[in-house]
Short mmCIF file of C-alpha atoms in Angstrom, two decimals:
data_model
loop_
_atom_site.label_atom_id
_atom_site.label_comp_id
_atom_site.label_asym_id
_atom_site.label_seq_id
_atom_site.Cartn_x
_atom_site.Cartn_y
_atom_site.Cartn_z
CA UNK A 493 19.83 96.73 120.92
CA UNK A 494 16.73 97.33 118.93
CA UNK A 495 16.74 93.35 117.40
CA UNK A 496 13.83 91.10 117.62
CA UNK A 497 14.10 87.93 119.65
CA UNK A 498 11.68 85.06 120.16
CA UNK A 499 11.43 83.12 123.60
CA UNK A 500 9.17 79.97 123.52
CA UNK A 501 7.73 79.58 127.04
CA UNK A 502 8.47 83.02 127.46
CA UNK A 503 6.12 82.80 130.71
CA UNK A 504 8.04 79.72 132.88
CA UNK A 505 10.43 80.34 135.20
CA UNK A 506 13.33 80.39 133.15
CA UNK A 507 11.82 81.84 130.01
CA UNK A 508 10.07 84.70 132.09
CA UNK A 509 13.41 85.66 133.52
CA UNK A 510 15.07 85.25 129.99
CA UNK A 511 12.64 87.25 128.38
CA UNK A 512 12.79 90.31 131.14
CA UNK A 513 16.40 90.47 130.86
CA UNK A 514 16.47 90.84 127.05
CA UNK A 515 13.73 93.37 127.23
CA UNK A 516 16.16 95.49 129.60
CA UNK A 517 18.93 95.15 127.79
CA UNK A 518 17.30 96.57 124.42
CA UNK A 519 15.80 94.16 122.55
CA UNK A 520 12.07 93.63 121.24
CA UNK A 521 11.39 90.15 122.90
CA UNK A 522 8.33 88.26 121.68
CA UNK A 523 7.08 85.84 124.52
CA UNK A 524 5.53 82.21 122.53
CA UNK A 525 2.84 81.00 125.62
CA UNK A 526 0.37 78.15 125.50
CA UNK A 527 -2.12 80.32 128.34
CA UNK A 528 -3.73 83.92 127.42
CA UNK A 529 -3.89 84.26 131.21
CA UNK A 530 -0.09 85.42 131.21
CA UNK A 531 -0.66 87.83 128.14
CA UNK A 532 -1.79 90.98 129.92
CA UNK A 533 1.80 90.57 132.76
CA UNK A 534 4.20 89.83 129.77
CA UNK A 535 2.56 93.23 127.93
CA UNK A 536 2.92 94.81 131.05
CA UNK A 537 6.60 93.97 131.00
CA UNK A 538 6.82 95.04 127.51
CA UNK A 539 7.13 91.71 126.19
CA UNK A 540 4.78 90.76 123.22
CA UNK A 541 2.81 88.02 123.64
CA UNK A 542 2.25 85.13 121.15
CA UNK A 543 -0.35 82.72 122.49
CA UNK A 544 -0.77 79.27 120.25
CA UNK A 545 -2.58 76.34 121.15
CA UNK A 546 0.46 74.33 121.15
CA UNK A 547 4.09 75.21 120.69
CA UNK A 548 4.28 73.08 117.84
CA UNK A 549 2.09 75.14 116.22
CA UNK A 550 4.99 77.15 114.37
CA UNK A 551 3.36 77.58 111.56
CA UNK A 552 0.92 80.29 113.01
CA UNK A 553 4.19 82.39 114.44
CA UNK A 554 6.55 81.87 111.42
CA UNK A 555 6.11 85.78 110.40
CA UNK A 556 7.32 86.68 113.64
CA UNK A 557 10.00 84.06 113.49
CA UNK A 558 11.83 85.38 110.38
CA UNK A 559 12.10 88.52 111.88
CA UNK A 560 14.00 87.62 114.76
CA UNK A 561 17.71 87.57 115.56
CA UNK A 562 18.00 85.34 118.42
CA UNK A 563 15.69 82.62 119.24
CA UNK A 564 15.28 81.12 122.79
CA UNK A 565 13.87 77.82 123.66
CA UNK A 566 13.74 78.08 127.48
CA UNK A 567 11.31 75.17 127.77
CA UNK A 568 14.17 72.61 127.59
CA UNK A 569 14.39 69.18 126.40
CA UNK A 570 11.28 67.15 125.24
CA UNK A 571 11.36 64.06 122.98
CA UNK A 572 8.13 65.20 121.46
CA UNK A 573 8.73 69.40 121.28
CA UNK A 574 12.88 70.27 120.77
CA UNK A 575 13.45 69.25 117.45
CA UNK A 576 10.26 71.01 115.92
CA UNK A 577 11.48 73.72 117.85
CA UNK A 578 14.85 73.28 116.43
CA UNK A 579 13.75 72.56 112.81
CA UNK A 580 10.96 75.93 112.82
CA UNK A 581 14.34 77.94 113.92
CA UNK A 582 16.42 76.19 111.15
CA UNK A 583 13.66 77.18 108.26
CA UNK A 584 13.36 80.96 109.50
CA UNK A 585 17.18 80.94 109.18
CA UNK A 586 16.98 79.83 105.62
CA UNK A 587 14.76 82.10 104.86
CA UNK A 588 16.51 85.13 106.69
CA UNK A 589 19.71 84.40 104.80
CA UNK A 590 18.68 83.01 101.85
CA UNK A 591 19.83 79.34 102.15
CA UNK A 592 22.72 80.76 103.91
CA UNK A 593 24.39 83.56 100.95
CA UNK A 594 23.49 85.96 103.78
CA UNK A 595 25.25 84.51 106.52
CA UNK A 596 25.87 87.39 108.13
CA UNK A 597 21.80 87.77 108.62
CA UNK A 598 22.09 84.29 110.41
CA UNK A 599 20.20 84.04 114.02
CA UNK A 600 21.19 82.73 117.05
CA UNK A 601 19.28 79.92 118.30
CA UNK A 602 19.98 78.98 122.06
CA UNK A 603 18.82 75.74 123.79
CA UNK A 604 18.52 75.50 127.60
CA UNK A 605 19.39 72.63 128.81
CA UNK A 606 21.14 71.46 132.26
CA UNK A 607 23.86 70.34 134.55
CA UNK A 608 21.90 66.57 135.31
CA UNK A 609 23.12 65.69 131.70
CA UNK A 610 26.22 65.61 133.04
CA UNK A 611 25.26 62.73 135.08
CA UNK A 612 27.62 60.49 137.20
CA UNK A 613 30.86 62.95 138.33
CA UNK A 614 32.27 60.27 140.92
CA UNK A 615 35.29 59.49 138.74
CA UNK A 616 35.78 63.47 139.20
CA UNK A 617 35.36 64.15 142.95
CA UNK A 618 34.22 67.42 143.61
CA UNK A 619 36.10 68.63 140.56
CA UNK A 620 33.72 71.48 138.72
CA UNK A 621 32.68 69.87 135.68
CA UNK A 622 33.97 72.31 132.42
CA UNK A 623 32.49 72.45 129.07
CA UNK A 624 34.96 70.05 127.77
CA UNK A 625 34.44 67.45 129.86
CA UNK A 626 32.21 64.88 127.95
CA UNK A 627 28.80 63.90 130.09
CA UNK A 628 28.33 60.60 131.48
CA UNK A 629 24.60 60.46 132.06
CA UNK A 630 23.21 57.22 133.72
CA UNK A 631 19.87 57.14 132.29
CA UNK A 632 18.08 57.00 129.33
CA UNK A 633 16.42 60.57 129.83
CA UNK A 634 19.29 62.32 130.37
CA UNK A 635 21.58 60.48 127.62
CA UNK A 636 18.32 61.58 125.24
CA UNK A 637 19.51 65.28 126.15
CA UNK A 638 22.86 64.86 125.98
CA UNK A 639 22.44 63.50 122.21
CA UNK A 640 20.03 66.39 121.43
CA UNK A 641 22.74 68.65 122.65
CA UNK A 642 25.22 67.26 120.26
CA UNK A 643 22.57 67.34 117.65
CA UNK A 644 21.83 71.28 118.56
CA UNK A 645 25.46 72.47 118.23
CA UNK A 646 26.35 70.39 114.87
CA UNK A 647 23.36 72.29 113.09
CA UNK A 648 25.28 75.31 113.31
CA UNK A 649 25.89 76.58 109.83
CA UNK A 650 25.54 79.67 107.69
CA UNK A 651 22.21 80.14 108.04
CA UNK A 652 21.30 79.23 111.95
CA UNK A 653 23.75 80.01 114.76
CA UNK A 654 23.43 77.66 117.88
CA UNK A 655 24.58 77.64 120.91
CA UNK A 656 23.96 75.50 124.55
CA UNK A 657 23.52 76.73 128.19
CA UNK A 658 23.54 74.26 131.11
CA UNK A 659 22.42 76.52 133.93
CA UNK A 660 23.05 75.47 137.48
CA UNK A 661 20.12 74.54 139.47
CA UNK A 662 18.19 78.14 139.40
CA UNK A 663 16.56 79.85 142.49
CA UNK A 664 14.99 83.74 143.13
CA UNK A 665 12.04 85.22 143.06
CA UNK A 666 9.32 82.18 142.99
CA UNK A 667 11.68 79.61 143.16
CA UNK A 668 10.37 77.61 140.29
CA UNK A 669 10.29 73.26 140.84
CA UNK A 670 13.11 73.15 142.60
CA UNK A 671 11.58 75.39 145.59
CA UNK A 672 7.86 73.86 145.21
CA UNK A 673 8.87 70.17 145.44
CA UNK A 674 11.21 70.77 148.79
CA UNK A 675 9.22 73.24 150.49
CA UNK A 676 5.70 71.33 149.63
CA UNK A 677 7.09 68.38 151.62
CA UNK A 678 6.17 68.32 155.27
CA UNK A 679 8.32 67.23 157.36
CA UNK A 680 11.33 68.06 155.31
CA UNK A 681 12.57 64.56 154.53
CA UNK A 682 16.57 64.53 153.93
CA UNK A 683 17.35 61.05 151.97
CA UNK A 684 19.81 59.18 149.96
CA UNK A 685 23.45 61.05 150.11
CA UNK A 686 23.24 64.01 152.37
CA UNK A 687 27.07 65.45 151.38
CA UNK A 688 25.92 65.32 147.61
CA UNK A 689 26.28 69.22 145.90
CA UNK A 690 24.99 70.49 143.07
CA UNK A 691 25.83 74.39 141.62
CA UNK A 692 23.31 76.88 141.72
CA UNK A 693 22.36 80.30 139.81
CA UNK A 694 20.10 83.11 140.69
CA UNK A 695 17.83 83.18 138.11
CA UNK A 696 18.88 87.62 137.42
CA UNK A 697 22.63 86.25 136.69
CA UNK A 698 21.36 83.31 134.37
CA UNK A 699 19.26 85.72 132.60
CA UNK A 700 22.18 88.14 132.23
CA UNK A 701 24.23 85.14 131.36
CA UNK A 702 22.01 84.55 127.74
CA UNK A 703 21.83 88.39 127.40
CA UNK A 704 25.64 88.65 126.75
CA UNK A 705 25.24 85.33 124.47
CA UNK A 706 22.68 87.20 122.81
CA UNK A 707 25.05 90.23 122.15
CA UNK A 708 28.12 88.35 122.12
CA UNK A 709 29.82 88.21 118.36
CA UNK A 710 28.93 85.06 116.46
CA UNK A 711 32.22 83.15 116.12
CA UNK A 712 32.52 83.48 119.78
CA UNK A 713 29.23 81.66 120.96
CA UNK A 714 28.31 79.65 117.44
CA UNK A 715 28.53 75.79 118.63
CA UNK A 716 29.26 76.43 121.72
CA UNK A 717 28.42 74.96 125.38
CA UNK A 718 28.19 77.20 128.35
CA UNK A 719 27.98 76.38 132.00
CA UNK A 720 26.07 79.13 134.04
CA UNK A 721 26.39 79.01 137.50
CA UNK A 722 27.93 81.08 140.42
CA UNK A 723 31.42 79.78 141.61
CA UNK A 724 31.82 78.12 144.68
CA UNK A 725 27.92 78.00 145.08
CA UNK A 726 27.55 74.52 145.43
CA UNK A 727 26.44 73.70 149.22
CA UNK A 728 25.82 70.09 150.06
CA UNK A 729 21.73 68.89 150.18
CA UNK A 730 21.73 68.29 153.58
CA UNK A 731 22.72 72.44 154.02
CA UNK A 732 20.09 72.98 151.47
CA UNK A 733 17.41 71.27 153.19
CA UNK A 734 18.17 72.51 156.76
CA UNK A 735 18.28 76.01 155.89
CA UNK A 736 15.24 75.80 153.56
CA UNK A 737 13.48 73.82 156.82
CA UNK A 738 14.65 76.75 159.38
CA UNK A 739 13.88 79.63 156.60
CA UNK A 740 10.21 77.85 156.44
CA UNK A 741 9.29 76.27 159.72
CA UNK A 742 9.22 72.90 158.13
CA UNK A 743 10.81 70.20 160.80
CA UNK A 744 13.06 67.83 159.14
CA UNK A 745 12.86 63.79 159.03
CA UNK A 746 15.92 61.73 158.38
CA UNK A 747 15.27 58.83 155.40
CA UNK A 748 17.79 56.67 154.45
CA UNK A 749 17.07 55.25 150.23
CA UNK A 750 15.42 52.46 149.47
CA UNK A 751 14.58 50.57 146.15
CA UNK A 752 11.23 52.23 146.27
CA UNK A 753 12.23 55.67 146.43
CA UNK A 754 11.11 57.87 143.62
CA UNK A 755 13.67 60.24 143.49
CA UNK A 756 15.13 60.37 139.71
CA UNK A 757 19.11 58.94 139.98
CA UNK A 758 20.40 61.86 138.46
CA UNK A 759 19.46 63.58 141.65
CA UNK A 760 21.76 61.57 143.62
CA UNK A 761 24.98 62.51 142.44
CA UNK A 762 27.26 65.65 142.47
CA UNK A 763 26.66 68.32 139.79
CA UNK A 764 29.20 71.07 139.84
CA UNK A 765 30.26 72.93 137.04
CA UNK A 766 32.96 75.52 135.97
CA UNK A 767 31.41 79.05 134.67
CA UNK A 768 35.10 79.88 134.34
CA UNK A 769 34.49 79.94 130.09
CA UNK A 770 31.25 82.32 130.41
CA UNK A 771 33.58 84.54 132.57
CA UNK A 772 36.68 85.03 130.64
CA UNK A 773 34.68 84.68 127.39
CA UNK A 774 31.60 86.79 128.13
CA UNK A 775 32.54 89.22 131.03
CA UNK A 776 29.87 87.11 132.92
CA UNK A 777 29.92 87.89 136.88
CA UNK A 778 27.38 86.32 139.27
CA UNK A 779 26.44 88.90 141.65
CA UNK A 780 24.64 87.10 143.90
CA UNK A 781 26.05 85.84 147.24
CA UNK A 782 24.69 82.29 147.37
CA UNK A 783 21.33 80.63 147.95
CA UNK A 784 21.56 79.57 151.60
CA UNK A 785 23.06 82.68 152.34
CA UNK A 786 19.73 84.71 152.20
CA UNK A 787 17.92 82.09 151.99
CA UNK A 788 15.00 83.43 154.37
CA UNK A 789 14.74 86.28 151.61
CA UNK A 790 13.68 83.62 148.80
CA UNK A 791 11.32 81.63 151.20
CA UNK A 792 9.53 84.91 151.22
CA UNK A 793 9.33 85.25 147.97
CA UNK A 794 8.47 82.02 147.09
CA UNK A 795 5.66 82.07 150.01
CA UNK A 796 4.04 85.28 148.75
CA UNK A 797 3.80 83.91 145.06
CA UNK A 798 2.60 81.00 146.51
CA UNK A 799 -0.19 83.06 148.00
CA UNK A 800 -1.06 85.61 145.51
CA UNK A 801 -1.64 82.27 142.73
CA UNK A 802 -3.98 80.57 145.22
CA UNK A 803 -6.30 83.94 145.86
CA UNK A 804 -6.33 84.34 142.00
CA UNK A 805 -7.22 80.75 141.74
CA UNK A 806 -10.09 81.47 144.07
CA UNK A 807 -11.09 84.49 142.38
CA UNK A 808 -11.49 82.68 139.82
CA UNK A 809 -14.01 79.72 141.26
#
């Protein structure tokens, strides 16, 4: 591919392994980041770097913008960010087909979101959750998303493409929140539903995931939801935590919930989807064996990126 695409927050944890993947496969990937400090690894990685203040800021990017055939938001839903993201995409696809008489010159815009706007599964059991199955999200945040979804996919038209991902919950390489918040926690503390399971996606099979939506023909993705996460990967929180504890030397404390807890409710229920559509559809295969499974390899990972950001925090005292 030889295409221009545009990731905003090209250097997160998602976005960085978005943007690296579509690099790979072909295309010239610009990389929108608030921090200059991440320019000089995303050139490295032949990724172009477009630093703005904010990334509201579209204005200062829009050149760039037009030119590009896919567009990525990989920072997920915000009240006060998605919809200027949405609406700077939406103007760049007027302007690329010429309020929409050059359809075919259309781009793709694709907005991550995630399998918590689902929300409360109980009515399903431990039934994966498919694409067609309407979300029942039990609180405000997550019914925000779910709208913002909805209002994502009914922009399509003829002159801006979308399209949705809800990734499972992502681990590899430096783990990103999910791996900071449970291994910063000392002991371990396992509360609220222990048999709870959510799905989960190494972060190289997401990324190849939005690659093939990127190259995938139009009418195939265009309005589209797609869940992203491997099959049968969906081990219960109490498995998580153990092997994360043994993989880390943490010890591990039994909680039961109380009122006071601070853990969000949408943590608290079962999130399991059905990548079954991305599979038939897109030729998408997970080829990852599971997260517990080498689980020791990813503490190691995590641990070392842990330790190379604190000595160039020092360095930088």
């Amino acid at each position: 591919m030889s295409s221009n695409v545009l990731v905003f927050g090209a250097n997160g944890y998602i976005g960085l392994g978005i943007a690296l993947a579509l690099r790979r496969s072909g295309f010239h990937v610009y990389g929108v980041i608030r921090n200059s400090d991440h320019s000089i690894f995303l050139l490295e990685n032949e990724i172009e770097p477009i630093v703005v203040e904010s990334f509201d800021k579209v204005d200062s990017f829009a050149n760039q913008l037009i030119k590009c055939s896919v567009i990525v938001d990989a920072v997920g839903f915000t009240k006060s960010l998605s919809e200027t993201l949405l609406q700077a995409a939406i103007t760049a696809g007027k302007q690329r087909t010429e309020n929409g008489k050059l359809s075919h010159y259309a781009p793709l815009f694709i907005f991550t979101s995630g399998i918590m706007t689902y929300g409360d599964t109980t009515m399903y059991g431990l039934r994966p959750m498919d694409e067609m199955i309407k979300p029942n999200p039990h609180t405000s945040e997550m019914k925000c998303r779910e709208e913002y979804e909805n209002h994502v996919l009914t922009t399509s038209s003829n002159c801006l493409h979308t399209t949705v991902i809800r990734p499972g919950f992502v681990y590899g390489g430096h783990g990103g929140f999910v791996a900071d918040l449970f291994y910063s926690q000392k002991p371990a503390i396992i509360d609220g539903r222990r048999d709870k399971r959510w799905s989960w996606v190494h972060i190289d099979d997401l990324a190849d995931g939005y690659v093939r939506i990127a190259r995938a023909s139009r009418p195939i993705v265009a309005g589209e939801i797609w869940n992203l996460a491997a099959p049968n990967d969906n081990p219960t929180y109490e498995e998580i935590r153990i092997n994360m504890a043994r993989a880390s030397g943490q010890t591990i404390e039994y909680k039961e919930k109380t009122a006071d807890d601070k853990v969000p409710v949408r943590w608290d229920t079962d999130s399991i989807i059905n990548p079954v559509k991305a599979i038939e559809h897109l030729g998408w295969r997970p080829k990852h064996v599971g997260y517990i499974q080498e689980i020791e390899t990813y503490y190691k990972s995590w641990n070392a990126y842990k330790q190379q950001s604190a000595a160039i925090d020092e360095n930088k005292k």
